[in-house]
Coordinates of N, CA and C in Angstrom, one line a residue:
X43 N 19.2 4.6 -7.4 CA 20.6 5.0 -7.2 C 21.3 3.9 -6.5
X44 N 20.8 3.1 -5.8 CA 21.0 2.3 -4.9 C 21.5 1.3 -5.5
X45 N 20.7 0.6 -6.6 CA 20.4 -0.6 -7.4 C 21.9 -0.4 -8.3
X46 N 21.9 1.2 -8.8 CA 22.7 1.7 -9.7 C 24.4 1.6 -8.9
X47 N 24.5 1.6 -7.6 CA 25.6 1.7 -7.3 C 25.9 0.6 -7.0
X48 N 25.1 -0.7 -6.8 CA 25.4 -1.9 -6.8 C 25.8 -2.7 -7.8
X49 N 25.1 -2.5 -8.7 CA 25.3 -3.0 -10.1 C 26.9 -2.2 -10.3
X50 N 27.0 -0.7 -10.1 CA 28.7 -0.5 -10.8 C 29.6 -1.3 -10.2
X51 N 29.5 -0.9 -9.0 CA 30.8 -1.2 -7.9 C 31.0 -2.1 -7.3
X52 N 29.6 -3.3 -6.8 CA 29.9 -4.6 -6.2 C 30.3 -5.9 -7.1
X53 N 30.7 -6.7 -7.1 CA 31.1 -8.1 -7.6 C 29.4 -8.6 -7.6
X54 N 29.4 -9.3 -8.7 CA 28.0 -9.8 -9.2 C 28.1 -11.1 -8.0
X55 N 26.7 -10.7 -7.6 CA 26.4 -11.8 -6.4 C 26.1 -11.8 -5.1
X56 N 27.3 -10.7 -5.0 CA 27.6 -10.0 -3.4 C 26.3 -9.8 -2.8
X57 N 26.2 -10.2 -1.6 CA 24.9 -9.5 -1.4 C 25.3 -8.5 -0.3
X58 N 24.3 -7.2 -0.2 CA 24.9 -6.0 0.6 C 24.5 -6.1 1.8
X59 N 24.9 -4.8 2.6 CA 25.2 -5.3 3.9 C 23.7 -5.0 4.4
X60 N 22.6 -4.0 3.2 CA 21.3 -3.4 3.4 C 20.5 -4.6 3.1
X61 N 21.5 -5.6 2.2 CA 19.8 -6.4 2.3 C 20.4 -7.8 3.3
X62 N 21.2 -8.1 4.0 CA 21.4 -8.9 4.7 C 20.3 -8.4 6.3
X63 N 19.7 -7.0 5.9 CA 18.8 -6.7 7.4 C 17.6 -7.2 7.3
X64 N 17.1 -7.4 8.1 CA 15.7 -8.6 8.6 C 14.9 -7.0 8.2
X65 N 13.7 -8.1 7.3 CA 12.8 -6.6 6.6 C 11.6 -6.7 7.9
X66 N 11.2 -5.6 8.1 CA 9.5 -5.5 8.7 C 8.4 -6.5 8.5
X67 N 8.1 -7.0 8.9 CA 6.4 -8.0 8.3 C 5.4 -6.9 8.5
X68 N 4.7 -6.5 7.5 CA 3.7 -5.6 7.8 C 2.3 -6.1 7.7
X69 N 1.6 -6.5 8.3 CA 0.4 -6.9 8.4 C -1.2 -5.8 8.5
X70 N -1.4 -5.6 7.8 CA -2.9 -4.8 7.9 C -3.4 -4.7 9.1
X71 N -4.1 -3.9 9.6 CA -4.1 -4.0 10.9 C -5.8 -4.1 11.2
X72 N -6.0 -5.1 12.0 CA -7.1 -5.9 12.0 C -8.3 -4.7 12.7
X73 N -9.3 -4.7 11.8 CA -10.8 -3.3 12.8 C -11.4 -4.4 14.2
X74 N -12.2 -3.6 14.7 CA -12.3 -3.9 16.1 C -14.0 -4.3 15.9
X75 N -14.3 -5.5 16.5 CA -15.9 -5.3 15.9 C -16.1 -5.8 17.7
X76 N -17.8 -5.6 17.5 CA -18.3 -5.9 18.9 C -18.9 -7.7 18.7
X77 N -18.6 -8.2 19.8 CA -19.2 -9.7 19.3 C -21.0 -9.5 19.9
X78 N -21.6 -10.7 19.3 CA -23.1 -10.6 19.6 C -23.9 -10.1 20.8
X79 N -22.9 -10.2 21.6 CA -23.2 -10.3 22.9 C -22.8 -8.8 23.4
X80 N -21.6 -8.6 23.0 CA -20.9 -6.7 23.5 C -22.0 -6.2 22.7
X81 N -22.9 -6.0 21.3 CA -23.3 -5.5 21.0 C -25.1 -5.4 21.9
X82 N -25.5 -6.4 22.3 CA -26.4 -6.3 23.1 C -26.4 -5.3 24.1
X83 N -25.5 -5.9 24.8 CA -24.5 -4.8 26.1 C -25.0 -3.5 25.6
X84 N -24.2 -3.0 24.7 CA -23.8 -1.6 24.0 C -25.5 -1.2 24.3
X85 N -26.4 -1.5 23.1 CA -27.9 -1.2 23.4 C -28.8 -1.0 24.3
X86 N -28.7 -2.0 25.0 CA -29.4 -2.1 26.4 C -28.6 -0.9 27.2
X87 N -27.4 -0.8 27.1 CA -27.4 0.9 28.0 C -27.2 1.5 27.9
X88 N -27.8 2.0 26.6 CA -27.7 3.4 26.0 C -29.2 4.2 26.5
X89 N -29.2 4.9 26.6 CA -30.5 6.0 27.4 C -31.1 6.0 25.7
X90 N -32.6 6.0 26.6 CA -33.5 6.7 25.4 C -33.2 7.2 23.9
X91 N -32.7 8.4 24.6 CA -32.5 9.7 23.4 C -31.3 9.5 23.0
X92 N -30.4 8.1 23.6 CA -29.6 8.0 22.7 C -29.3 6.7 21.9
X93 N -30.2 5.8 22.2 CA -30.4 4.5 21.3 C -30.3 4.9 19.8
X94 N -31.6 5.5 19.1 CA -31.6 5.5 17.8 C -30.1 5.8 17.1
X95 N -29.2 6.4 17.8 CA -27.9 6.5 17.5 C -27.0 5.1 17.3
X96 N -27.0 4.4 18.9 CA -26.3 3.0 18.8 C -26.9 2.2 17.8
X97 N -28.3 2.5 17.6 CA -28.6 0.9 16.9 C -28.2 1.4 15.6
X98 N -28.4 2.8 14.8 CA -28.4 3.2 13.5 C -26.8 2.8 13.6
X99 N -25.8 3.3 14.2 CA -24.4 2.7 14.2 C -24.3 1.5 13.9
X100 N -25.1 0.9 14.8 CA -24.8 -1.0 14.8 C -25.7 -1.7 13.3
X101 N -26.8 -1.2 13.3 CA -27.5 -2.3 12.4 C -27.7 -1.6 11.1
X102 N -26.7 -0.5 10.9 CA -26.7 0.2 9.5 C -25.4 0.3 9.0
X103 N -24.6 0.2 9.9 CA -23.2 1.0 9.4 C -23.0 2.3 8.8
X104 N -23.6 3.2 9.5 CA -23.8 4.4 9.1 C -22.3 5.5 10.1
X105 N -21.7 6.1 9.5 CA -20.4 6.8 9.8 C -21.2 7.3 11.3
X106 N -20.4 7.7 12.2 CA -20.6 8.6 13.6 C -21.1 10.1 13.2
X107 N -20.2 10.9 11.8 CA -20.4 12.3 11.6 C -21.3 12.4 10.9
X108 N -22.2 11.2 10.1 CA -23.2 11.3 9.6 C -24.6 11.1 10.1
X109 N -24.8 10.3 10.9 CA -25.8 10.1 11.8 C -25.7 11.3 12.8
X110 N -24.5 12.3 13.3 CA -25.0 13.4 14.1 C -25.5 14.3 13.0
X111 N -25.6 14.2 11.7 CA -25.8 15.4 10.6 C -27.6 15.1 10.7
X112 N -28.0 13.8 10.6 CA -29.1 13.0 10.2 C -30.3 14.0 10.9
X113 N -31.4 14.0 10.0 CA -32.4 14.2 11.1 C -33.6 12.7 10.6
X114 N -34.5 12.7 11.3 CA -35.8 11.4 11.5 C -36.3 11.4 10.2
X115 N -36.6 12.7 9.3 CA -37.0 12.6 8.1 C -36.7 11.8 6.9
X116 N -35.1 11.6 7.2 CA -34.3 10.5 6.4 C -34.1 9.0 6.9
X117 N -35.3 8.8 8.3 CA -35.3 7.6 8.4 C -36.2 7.2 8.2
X118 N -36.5 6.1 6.9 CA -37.6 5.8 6.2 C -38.5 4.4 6.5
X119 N -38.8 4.1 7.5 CA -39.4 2.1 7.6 C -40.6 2.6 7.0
X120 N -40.4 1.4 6.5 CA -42.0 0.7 5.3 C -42.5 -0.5 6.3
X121 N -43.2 -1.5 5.7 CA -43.8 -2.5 6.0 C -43.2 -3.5 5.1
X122 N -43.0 -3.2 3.8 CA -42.3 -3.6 3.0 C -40.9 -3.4 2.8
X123 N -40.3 -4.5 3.4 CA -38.7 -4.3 3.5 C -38.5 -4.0 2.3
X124 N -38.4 -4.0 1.4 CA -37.6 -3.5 0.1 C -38.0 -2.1 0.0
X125 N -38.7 -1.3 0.6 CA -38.8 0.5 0.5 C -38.3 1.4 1.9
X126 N -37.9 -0.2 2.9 CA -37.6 0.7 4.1 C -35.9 0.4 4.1
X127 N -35.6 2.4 4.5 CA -34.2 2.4 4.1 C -34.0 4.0 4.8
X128 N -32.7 4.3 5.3 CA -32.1 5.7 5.0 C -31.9 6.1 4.4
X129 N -31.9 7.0 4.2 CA -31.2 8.4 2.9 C -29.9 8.8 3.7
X130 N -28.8 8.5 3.3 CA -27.7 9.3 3.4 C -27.4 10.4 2.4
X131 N -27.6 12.1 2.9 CA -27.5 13.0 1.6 C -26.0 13.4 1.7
X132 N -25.4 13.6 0.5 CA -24.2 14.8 -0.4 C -24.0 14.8 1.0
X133 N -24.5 15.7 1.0 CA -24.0 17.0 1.9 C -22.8 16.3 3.2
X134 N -23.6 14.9 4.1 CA -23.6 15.0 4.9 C -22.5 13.3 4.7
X135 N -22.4 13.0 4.3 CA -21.2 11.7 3.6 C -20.1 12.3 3.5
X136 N -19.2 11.4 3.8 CA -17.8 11.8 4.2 C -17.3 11.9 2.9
X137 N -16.4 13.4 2.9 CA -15.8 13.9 1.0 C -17.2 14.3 0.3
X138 N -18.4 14.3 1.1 CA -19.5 14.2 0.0 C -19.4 13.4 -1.0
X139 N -19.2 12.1 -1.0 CA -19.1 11.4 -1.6 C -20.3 11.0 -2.7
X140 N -21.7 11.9 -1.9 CA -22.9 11.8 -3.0 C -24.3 10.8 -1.9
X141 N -24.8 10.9 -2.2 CA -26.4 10.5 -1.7 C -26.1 8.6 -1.7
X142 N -26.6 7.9 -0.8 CA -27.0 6.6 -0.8 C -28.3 6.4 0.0
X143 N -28.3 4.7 -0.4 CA -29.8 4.7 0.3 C -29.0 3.3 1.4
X144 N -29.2 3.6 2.6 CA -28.8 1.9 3.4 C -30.2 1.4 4.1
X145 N -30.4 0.0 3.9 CA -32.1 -0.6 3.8 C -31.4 -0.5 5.6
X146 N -32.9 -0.3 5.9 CA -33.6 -0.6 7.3 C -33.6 -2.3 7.2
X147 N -32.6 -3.2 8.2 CA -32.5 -4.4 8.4 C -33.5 -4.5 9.4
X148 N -34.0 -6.1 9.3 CA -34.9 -6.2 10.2 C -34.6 -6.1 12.1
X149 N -33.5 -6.1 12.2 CA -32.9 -6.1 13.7 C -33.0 -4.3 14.0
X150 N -32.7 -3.5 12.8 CA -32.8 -2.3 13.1 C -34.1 -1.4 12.9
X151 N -35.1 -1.9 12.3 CA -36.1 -1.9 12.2 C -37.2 -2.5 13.9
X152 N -36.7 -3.4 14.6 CA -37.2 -3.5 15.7 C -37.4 -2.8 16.7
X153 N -35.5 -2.1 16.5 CA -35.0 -1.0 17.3 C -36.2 0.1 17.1
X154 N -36.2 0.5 16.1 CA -36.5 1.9 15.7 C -38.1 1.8 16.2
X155 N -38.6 0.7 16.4 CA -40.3 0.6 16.3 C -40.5 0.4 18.0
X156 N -39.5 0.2 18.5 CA -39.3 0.3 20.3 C -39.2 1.6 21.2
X157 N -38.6 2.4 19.6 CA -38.1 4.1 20.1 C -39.4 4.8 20.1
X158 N -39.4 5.5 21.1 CA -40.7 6.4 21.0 C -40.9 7.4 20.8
X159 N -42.1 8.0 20.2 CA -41.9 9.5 19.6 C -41.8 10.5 20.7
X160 N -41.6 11.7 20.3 CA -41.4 12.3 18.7 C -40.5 11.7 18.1
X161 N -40.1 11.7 17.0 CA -39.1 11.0 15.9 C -39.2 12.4 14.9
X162 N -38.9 13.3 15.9 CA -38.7 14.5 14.6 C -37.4 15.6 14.8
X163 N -36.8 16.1 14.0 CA -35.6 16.8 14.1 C -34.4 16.2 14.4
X164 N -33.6 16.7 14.9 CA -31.8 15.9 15.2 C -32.3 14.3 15.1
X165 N -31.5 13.8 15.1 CA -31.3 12.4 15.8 C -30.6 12.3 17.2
X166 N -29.7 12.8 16.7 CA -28.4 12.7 18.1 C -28.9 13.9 18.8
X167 N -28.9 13.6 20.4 CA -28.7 14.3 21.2 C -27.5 15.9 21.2
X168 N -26.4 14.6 21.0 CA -25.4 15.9 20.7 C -24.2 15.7 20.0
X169 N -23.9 16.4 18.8 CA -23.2 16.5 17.8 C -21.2 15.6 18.2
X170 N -21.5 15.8 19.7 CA -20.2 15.1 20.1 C -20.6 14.2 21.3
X171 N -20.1 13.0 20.0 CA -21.4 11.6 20.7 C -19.9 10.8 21.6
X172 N -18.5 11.5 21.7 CA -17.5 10.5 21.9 C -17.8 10.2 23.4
X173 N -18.0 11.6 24.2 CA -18.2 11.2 25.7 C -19.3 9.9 26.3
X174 N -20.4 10.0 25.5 CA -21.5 8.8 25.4 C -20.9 8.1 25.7
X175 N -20.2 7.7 24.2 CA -20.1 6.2 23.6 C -18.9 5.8 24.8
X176 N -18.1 6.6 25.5 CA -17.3 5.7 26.0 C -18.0 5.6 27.8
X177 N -18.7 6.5 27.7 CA -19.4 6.1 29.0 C -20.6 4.8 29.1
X178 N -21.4 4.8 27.4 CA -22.2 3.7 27.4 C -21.7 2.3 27.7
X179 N -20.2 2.4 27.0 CA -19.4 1.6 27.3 C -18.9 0.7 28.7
X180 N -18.1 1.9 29.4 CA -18.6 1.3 31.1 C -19.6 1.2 31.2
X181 N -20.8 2.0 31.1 CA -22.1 0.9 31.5 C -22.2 -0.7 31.4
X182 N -22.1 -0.7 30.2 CA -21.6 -2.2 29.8 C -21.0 -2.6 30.3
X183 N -19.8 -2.4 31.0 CA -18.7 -3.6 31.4 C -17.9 -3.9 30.3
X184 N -18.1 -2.9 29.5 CA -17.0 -2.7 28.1 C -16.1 -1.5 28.4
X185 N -15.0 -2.1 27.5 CA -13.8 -1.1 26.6 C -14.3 -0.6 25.4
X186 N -14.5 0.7 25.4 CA -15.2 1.4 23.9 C -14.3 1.3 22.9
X187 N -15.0 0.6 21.7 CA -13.6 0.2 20.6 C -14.1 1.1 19.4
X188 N -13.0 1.8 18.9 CA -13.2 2.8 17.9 C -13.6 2.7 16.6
X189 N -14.6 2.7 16.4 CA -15.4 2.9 14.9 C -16.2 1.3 14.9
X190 N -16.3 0.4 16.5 CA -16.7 -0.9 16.2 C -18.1 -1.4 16.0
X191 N -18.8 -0.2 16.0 CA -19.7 -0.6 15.7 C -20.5 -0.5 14.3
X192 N -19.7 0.4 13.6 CA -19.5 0.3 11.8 C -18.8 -1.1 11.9
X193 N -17.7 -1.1 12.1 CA -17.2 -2.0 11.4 C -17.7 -3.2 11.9
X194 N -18.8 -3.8 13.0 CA -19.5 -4.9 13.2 C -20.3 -5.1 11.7
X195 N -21.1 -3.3 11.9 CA -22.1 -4.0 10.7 C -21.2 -4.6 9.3
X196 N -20.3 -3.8 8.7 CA -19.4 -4.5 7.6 C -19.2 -6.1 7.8
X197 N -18.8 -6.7 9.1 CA -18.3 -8.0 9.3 C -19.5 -8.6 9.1
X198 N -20.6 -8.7 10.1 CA -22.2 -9.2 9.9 C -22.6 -9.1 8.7
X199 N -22.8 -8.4 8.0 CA -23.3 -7.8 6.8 C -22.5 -8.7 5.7
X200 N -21.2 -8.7 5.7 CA -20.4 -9.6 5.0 C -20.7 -11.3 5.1
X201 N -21.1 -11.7 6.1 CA -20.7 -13.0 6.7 C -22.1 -13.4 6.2
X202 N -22.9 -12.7 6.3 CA -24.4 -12.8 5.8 C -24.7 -13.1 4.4
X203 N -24.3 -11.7 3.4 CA -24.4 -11.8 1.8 C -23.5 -12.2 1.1
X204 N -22.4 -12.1 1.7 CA -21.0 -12.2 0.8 C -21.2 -11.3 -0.2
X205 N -21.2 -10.5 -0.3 CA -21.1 -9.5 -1.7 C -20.7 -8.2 -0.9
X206 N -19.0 -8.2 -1.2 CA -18.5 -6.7 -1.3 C -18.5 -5.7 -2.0
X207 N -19.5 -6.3 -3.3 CA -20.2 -4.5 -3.9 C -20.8 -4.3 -3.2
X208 N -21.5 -5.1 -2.8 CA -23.3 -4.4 -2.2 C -23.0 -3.6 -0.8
X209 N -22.3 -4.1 0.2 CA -22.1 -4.3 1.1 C -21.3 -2.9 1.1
X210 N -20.3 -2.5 -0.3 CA -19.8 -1.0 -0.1 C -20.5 0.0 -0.4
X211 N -21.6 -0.4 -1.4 CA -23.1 0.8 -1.6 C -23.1 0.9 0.1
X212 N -23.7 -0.1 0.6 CA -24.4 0.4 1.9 C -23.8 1.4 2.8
X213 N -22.4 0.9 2.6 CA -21.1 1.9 3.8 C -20.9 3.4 3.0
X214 N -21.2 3.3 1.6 CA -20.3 4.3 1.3 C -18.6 4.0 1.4
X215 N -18.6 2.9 1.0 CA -16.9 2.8 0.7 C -16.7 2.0 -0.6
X216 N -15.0 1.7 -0.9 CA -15.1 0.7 -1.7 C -15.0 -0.9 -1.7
X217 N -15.6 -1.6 -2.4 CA -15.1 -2.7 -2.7 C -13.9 -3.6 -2.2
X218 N -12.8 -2.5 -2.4 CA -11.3 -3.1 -1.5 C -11.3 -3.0 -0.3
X219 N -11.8 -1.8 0.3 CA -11.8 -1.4 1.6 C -12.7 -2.3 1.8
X220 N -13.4 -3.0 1.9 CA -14.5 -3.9 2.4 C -14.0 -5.3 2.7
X221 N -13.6 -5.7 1.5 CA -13.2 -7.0 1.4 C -11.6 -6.9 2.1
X222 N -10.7 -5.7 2.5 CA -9.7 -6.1 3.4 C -10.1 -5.7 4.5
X223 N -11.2 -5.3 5.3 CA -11.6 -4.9 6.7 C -12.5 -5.9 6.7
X224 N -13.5 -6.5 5.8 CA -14.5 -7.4 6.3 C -15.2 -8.4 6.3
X225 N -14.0 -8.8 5.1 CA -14.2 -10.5 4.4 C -13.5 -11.3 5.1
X226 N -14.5 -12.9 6.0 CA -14.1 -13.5 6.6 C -13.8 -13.3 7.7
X227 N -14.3 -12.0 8.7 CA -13.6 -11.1 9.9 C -14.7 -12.1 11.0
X228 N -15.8 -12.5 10.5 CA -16.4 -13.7 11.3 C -17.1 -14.6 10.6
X229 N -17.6 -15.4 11.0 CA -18.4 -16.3 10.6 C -20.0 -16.6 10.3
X230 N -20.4 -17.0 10.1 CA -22.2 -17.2 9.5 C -22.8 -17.3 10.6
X231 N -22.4 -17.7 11.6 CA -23.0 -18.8 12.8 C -23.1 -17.1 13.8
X232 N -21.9 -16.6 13.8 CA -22.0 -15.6 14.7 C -22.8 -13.9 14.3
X233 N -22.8 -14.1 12.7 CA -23.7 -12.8 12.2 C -25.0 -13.7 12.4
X234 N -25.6 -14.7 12.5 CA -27.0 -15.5 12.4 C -27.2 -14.6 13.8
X235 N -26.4 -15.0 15.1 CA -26.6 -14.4 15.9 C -26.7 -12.7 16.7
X236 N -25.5 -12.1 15.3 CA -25.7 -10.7 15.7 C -27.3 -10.2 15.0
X237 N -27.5 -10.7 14.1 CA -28.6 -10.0 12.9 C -30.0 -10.5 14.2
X238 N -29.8 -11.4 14.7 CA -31.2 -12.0 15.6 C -31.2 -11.4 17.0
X239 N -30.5 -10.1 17.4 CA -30.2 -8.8 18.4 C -31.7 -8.0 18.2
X240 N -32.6 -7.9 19.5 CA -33.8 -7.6 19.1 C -33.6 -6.7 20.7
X241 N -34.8 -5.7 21.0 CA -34.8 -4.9 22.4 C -34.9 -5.9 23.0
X242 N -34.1 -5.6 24.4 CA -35.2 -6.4 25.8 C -36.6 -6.2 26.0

């Protein structure tokens, strides 16, 4: 309509008084990751019964509502990194988006082999992990950054393989969403360092 009333009624050329206004710059708005070092932090002061949560966050990229759904049965280490992996089920994937498998990395694999048993039933302590995470946080001498420790693993994980198919199997997302949250978000030199994050 706009276009249409310009074209009848203005002199060809004119420019209007709507587009003479300074437009918005809209820029994507950049995810929050933890650097090698916050991420250390984060682990080291998380209590017991609630590590297997931070590290499965940090060294899987596994969603917050799906790791409280999780029980130990779907966490699977081999000896053979190519069979050690989670099961993320239907049910428990955001939209149910359907079943994936995310491999047990070797940095999360160290975690898991430091945790001590039992390793049976819940994972999570408790279904509402927000109060934790932001108290593990002051422990640290951090500001708790929201969803940063998914989106570490996407950045790491990226900087590592370069491959935003693969990298969206693992998340459960897509390809776009990957490569505009997590292509280029760091460098090789600083995922060499997050992926080399082992217990004290």
């Amino acid at each position: 309509l706009f276009n249409y009333a310009k074209g009848k009624y203005l002199p060809e050329g004119e420019v209007t008084a709507a587009e003479k206004l300074e437009r918005d710059v809209v820029t994507p708005s950049e995810v929050e990751i933890w650097t090698p070092e916050e991420a250390k932090k984060i682990l080291d002061a998380a209590d017991p019964d609630e590590l297997p949560f931070f590290a499965i966050s940090m060294f899987a990229g596994i969603r917050t509502r799906e790791i409280t759904l999780m029980d130990w049965s779907q966490v699977r280490p081999s000896d053979d990194p190519d069979e050690s992996h989670i099961e993320i089920k239907a049910v428990g994937s955001k939209k149910q988006a359907g079943r994936r498998i995310v491999p047990i990395l070797p940095a999360l694999a160290a975690y898991l082999k430091a945790i001590k048993p039992p390793k049976t039933g819940r994972i999570v302590p408790n279904v509402n992990m927000t109060p934790r995470q932001f108290r593990i946080a002051a422990n640290a001498g951090l500001k708790w950054k929201h969803n940063a420790s998914r989106h570490s693993y996407g950045s790491y994980r990226m900087a590592e393989i370069k491959n935003a198919f693969h990298v969206a199997e693992e998340m459960g997302n897509t390809p776009a969403i990957v490569k505009k949250h997590y292509f280029q978000a760091v460098t090789k030199a600083e995922a060499a360092r997050f992926w080399a994050i082992r217990p004290s």
